PDB file of C-alpha atoms in Angstrom:
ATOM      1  CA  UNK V   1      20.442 -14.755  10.803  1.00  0.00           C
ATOM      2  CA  UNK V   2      20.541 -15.289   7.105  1.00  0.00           C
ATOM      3  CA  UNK V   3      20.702 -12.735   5.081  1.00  0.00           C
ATOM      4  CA  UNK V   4      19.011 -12.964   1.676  1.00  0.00           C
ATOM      5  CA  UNK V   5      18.346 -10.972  -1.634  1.00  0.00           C
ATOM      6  CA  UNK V   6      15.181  -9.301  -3.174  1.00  0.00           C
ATOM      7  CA  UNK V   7      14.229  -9.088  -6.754  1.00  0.00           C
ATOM      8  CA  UNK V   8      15.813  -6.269  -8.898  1.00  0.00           C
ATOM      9  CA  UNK V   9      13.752  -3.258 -10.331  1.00  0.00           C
ATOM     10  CA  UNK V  10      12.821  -2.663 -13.218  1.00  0.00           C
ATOM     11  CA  UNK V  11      15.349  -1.782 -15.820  1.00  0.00           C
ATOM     12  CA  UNK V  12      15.334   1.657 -17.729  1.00  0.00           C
ATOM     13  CA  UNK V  13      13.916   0.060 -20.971  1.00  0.00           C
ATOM     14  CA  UNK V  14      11.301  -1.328 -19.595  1.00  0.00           C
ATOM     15  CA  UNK V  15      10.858   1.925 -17.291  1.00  0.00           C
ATOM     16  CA  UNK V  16      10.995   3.393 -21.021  1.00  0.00           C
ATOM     17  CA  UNK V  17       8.354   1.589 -22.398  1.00  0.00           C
ATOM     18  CA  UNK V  18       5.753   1.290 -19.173  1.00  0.00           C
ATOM     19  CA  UNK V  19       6.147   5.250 -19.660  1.00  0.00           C
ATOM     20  CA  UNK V  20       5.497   5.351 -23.399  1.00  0.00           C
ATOM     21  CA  UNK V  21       2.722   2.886 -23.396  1.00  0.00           C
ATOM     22  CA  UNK V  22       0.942   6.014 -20.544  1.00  0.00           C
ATOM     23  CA  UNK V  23       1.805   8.490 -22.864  1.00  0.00           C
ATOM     24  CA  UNK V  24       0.095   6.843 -25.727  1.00  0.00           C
ATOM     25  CA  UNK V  25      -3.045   6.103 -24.051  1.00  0.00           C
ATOM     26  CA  UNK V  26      -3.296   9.257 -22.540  1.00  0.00           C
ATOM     27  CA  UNK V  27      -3.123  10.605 -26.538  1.00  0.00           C
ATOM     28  CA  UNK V  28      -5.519   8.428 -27.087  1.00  0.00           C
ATOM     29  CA  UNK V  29      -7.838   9.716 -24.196  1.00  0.00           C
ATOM     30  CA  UNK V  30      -7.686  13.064 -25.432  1.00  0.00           C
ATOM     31  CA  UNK V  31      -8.426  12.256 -28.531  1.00  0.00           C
ATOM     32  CA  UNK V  32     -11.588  10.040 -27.870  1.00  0.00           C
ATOM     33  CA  UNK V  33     -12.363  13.437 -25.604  1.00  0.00           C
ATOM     34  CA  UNK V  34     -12.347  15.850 -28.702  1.00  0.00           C
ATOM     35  CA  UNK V  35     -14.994  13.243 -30.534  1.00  0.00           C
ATOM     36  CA  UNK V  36     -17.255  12.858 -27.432  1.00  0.00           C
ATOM     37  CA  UNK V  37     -20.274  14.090 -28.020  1.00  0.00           C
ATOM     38  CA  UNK V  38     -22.425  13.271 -25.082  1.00  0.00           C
ATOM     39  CA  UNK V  39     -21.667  13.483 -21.232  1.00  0.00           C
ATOM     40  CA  UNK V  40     -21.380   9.940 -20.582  1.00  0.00           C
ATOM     41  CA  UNK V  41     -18.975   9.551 -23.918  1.00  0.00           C
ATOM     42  CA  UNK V  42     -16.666  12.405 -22.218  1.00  0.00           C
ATOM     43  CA  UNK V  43     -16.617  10.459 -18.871  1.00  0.00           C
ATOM     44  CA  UNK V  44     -15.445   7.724 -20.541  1.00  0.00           C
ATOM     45  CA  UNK V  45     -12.546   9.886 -22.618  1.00  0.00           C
ATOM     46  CA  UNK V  46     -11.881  11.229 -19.281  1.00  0.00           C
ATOM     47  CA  UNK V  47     -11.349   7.517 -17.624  1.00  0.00           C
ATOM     48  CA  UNK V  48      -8.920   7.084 -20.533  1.00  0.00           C
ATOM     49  CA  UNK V  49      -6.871   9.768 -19.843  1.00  0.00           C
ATOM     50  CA  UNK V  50      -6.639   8.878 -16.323  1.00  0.00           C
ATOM     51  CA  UNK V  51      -5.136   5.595 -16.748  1.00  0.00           C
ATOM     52  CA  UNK V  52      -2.647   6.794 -18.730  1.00  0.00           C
ATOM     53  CA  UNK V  53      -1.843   8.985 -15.894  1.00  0.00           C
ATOM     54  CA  UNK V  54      -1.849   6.165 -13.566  1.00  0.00           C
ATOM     55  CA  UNK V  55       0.506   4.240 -15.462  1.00  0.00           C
ATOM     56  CA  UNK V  56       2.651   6.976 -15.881  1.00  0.00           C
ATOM     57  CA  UNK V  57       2.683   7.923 -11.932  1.00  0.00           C
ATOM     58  CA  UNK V  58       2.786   4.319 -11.518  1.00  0.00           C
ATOM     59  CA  UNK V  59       5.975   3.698 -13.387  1.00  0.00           C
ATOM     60  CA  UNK V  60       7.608   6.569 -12.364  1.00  0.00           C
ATOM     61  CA  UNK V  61       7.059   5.385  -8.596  1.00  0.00           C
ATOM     62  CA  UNK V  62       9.702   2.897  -9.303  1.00  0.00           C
ATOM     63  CA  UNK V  63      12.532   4.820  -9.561  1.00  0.00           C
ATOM     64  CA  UNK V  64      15.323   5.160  -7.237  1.00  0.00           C
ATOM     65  CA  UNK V  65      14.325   6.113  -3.642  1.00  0.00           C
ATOM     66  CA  UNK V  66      15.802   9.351  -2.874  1.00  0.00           C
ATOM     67  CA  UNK V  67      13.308  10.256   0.493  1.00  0.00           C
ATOM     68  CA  UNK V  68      15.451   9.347   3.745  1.00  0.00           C
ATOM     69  CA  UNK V  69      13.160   6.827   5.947  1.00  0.00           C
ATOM     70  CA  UNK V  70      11.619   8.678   8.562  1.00  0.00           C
ATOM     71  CA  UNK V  71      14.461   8.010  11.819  1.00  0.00           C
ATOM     72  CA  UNK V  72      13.393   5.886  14.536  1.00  0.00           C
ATOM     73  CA  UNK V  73      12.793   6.767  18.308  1.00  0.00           C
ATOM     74  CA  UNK V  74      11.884   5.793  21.395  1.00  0.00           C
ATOM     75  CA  UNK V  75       8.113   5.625  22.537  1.00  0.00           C
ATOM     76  CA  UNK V  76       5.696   3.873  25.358  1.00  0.00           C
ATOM     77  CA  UNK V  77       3.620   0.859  23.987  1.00  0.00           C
ATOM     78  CA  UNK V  78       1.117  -0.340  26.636  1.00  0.00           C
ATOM     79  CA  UNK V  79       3.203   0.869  29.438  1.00  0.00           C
ATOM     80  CA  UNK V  80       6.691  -0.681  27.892  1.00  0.00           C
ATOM     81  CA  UNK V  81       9.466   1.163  26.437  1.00  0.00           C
ATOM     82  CA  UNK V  82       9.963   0.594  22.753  1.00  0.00           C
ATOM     83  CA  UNK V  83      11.805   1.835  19.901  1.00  0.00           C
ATOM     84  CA  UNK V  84       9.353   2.396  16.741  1.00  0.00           C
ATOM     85  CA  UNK V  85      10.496   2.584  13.153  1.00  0.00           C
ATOM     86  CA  UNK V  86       7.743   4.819  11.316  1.00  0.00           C
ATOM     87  CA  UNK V  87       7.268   3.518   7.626  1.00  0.00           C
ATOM     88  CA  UNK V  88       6.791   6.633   5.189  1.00  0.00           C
ATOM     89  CA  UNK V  89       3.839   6.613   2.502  1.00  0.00           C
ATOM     90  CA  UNK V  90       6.378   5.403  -0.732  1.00  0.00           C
ATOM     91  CA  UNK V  91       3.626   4.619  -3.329  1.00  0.00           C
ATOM     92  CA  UNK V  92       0.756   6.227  -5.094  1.00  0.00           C
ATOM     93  CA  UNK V  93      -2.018   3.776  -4.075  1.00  0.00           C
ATOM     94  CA  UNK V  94      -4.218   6.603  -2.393  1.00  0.00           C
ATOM     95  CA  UNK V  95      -3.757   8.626  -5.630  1.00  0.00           C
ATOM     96  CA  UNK V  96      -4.574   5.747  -8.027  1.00  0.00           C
ATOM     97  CA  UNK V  97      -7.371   4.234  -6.158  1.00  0.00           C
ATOM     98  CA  UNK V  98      -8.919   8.132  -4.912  1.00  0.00           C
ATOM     99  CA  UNK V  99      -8.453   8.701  -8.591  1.00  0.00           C
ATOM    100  CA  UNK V 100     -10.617   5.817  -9.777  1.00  0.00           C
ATOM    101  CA  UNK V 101     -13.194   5.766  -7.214  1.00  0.00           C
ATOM    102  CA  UNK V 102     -13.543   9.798  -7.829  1.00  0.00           C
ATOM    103  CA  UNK V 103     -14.033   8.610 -11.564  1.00  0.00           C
ATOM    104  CA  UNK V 104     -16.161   5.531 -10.936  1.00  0.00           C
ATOM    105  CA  UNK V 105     -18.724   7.571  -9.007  1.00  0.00           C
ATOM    106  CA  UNK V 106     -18.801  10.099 -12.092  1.00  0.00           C
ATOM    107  CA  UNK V 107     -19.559   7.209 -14.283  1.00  0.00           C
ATOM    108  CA  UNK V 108     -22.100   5.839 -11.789  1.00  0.00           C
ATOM    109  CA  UNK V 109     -24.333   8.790 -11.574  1.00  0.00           C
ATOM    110  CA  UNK V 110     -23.314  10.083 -15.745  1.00  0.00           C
ATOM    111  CA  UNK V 111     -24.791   6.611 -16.467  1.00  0.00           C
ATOM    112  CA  UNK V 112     -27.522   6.361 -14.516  1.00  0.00           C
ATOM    113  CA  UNK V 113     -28.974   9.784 -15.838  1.00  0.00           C
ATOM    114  CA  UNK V 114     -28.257   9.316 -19.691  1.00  0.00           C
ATOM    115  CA  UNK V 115     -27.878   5.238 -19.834  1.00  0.00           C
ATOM    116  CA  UNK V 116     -29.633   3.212 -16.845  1.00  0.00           C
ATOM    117  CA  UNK V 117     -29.927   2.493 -13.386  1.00  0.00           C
ATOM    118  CA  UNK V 118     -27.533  -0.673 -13.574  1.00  0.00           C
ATOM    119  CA  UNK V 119     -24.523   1.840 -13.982  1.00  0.00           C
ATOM    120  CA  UNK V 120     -25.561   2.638 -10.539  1.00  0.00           C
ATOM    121  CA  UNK V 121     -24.550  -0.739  -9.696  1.00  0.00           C
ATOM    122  CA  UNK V 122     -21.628  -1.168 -11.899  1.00  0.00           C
ATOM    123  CA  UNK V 123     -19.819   1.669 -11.421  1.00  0.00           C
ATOM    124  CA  UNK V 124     -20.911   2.350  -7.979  1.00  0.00           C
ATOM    125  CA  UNK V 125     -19.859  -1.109  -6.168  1.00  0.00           C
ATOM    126  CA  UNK V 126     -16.486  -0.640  -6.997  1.00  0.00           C
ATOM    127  CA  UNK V 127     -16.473   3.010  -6.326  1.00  0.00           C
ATOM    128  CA  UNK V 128     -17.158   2.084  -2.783  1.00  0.00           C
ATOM    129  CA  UNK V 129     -14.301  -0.238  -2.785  1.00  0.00           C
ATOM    130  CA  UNK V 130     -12.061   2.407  -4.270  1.00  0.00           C
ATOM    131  CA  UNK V 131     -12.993   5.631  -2.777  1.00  0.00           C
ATOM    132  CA  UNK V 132     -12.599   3.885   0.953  1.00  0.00           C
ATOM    133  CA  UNK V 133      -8.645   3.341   0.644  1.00  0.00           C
ATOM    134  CA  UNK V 134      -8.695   7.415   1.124  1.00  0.00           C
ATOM    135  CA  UNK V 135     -11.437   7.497   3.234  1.00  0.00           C
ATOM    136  CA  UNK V 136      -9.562   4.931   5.554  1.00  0.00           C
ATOM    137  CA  UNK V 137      -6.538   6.650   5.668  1.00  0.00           C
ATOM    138  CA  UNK V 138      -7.912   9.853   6.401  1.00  0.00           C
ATOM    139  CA  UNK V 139      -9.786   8.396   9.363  1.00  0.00           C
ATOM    140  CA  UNK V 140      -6.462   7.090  10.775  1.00  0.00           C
ATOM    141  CA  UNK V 141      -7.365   3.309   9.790  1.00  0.00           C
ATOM    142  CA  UNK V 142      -5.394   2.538   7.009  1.00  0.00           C
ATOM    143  CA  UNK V 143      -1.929   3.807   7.451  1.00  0.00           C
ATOM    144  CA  UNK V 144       1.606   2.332   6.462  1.00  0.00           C
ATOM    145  CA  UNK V 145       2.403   2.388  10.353  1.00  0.00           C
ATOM    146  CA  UNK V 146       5.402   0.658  11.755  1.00  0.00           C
ATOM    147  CA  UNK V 147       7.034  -1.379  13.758  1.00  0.00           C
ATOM    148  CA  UNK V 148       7.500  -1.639  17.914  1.00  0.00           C
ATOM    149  CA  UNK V 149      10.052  -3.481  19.598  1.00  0.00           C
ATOM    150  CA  UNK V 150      10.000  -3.663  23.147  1.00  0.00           C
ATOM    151  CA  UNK V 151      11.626  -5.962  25.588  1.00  0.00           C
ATOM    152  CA  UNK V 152       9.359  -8.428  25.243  1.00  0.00           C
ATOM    153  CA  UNK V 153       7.503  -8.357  21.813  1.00  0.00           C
ATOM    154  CA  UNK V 154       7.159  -7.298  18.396  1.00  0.00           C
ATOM    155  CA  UNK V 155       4.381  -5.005  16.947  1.00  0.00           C
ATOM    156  CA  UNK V 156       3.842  -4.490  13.176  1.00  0.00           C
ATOM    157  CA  UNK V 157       0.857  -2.080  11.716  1.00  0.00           C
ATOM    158  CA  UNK V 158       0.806  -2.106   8.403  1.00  0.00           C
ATOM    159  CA  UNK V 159      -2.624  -0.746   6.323  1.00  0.00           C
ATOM    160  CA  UNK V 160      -5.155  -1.884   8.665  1.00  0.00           C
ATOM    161  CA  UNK V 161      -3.590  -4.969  10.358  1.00  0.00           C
ATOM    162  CA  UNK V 162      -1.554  -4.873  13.687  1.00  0.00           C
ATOM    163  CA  UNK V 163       0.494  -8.412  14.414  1.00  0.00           C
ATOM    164  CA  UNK V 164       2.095  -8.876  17.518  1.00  0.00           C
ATOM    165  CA  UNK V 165       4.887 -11.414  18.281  1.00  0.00           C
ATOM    166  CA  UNK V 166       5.977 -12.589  21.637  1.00  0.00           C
ATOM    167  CA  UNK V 167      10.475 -12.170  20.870  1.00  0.00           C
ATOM    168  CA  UNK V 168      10.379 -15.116  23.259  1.00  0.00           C
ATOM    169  CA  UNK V 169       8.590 -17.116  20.721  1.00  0.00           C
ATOM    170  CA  UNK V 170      10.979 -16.226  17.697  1.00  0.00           C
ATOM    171  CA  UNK V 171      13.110 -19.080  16.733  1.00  0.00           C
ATOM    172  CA  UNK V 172      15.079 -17.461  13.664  1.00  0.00           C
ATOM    173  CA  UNK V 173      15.666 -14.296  11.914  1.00  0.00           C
ATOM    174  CA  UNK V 174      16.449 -14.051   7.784  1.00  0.00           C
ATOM    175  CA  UNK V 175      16.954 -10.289   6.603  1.00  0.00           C
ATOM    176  CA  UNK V 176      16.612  -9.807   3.040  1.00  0.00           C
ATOM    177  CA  UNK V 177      16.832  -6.753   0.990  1.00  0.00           C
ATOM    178  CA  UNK V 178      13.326  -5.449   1.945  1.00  0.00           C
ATOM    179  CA  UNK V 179      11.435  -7.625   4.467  1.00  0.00           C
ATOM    180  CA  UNK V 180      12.503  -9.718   7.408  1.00  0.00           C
ATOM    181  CA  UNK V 181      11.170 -13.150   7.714  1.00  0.00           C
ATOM    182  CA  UNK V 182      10.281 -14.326  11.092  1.00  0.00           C
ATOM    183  CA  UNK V 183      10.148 -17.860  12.267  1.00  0.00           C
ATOM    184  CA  UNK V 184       8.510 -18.816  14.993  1.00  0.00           C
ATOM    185  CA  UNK V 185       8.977 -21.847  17.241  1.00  0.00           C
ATOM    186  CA  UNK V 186       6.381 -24.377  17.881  1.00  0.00           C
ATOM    187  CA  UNK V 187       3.143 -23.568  19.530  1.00  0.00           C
ATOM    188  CA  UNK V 188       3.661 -20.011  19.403  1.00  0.00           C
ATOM    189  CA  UNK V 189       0.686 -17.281  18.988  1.00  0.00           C
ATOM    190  CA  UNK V 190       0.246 -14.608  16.738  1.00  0.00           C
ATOM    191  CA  UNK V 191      -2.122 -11.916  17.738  1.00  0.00           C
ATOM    192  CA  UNK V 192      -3.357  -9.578  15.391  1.00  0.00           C
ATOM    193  CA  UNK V 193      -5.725  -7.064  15.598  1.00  0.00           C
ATOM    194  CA  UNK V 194      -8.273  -6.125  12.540  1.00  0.00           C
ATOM    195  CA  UNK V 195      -8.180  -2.238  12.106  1.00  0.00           C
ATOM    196  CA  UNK V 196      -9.954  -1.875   8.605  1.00  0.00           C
ATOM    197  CA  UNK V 197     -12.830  -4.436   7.529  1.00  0.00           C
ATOM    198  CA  UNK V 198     -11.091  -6.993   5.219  1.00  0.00           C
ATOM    199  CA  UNK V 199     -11.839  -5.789   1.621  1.00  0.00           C
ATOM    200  CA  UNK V 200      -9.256  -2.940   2.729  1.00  0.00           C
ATOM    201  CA  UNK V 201      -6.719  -4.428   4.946  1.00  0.00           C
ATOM    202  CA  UNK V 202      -3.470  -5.881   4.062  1.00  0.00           C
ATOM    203  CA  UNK V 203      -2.367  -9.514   3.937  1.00  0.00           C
ATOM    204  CA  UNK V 204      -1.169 -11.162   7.179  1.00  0.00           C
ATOM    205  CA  UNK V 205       1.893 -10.174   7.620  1.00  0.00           C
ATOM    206  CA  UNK V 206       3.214 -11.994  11.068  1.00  0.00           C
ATOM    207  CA  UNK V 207       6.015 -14.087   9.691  1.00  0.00           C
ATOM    208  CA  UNK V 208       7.233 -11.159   7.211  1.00  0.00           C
ATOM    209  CA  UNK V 209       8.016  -7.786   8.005  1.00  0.00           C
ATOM    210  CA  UNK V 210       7.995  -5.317   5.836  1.00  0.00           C
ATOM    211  CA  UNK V 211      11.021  -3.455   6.178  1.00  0.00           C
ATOM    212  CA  UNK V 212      11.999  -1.022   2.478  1.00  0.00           C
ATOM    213  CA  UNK V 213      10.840   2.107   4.473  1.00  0.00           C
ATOM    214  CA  UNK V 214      12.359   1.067   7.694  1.00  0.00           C
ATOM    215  CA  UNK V 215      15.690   3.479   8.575  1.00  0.00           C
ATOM    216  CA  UNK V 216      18.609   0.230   9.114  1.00  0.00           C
ATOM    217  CA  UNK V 217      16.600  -1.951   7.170  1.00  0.00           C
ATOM    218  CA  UNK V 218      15.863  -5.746   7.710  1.00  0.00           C
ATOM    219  CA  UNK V 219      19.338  -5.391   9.031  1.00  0.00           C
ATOM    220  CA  UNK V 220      18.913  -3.117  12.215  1.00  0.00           C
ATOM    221  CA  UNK V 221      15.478  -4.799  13.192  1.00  0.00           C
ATOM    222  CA  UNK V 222      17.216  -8.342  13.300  1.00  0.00           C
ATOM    223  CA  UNK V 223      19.488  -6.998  15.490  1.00  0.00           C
ATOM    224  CA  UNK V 224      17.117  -5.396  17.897  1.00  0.00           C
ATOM    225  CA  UNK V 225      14.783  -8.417  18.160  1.00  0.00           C
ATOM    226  CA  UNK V 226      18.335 -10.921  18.555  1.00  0.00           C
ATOM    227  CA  UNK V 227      18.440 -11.451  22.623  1.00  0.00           C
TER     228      UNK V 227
END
């Protein structure tokens, strides 16, 4: 195993200044909402406001973990024993994307009534795109998931992708600060299983594991998936 290193955060300056720059346009929001003076000119006021807010919540997600990850323990996977590391939910992507498809529809319908019928269409596509990283989740598609290791294989589900690994078929192991890369050896097969359709569903992830949430870290797994 190799262990490596991840990128640092970001520094409090720039922490500083991501939350100023939210601050400022959420001023600015409220001030464009005092001048409004039609519906669709307030929805728009309103939109400003809430990306201010985003970029506040958003910067302020970067902070210092202080959540424990959620502790391990033992389950059945298709009739094998296996230990599964929950991840926890550790950013506001169902807040900032509920937030702007909520906001998006508003703007869809506001515009179609006082401006035209193509607002239907430009607001409303990606309000469908938005507004279904909630509606995912809430249907049990799209969650952070985890990871399974059982005697004989790997499972990771992570927002609407499962990947599974035969451990047989892993040739090398490198731990870094917040994902463990997998190599495989030659000729080996990945099966993965689609959960959400693919506008919504994460990257591949079979040769990296996301592991920041994990309890042990990149750490612990490598040493559960070493024979």
């Amino acid at each position: 195993m190799v262990p490596l290193t991840a990128r640092t955060g970001p520094g409090p300056v720039v922490r500083a200044l991501g939350l100023l720059t939210g601050a400022v346009v959420i001023a600015i929001g409220i001030g464009l909402l005092t001048r409004a003076d039609t519906a669709f000119g307030m929805v728009w006021a309103v939109g400003m406001v809430l990306f201010g807010v985003i970029v506040v919540v958003s910067w302020l997600a970067h902070r210092p973990r202080t959540r424990a990850p959620l502790p391990a323990r033992d389950e059945t996977r298709d009739g094998e024993p296996a230990r599964f590391h929950p991840r926890r939910i550790s950013d506001p992507m169902l807040f900032i994307t509920g937030t702007l498809g909520a906001w998006c529809t508003v703007v869809a319908v506001v515009g179609a009534v006082e401006e035209s019928w193509l607002w239907l269409v430009l607001a409303g596509v990606p309000a469908v795109y938005l507004a279904g990283f909630p509606l995912l989740w809430a249907a049990g598609r799209l969650r952070p998931g985890g990871v399974w290791v059982t005697p004989t294989r790997v499972v990771d589900e992570h927002y609407g992708l499962r990947t599974e690994v035969a451990i047989a078929d892993v040739a090398a192991l490198s731990p870094r600060a917040q994902t463990l890369h997998v190599t495989l050896k030659a000729g080996a097969a990945v099966t993965e299983h689609r959960l959400t359709p693919k506008p919504w569903r994460a990257r591949s992830t079979a040769l990296e594991i996301q592991t920041k949430d994990l309890q042990g870290g990149s750490q612990q797994l490598a040493q559960e998936l070493t024979p």
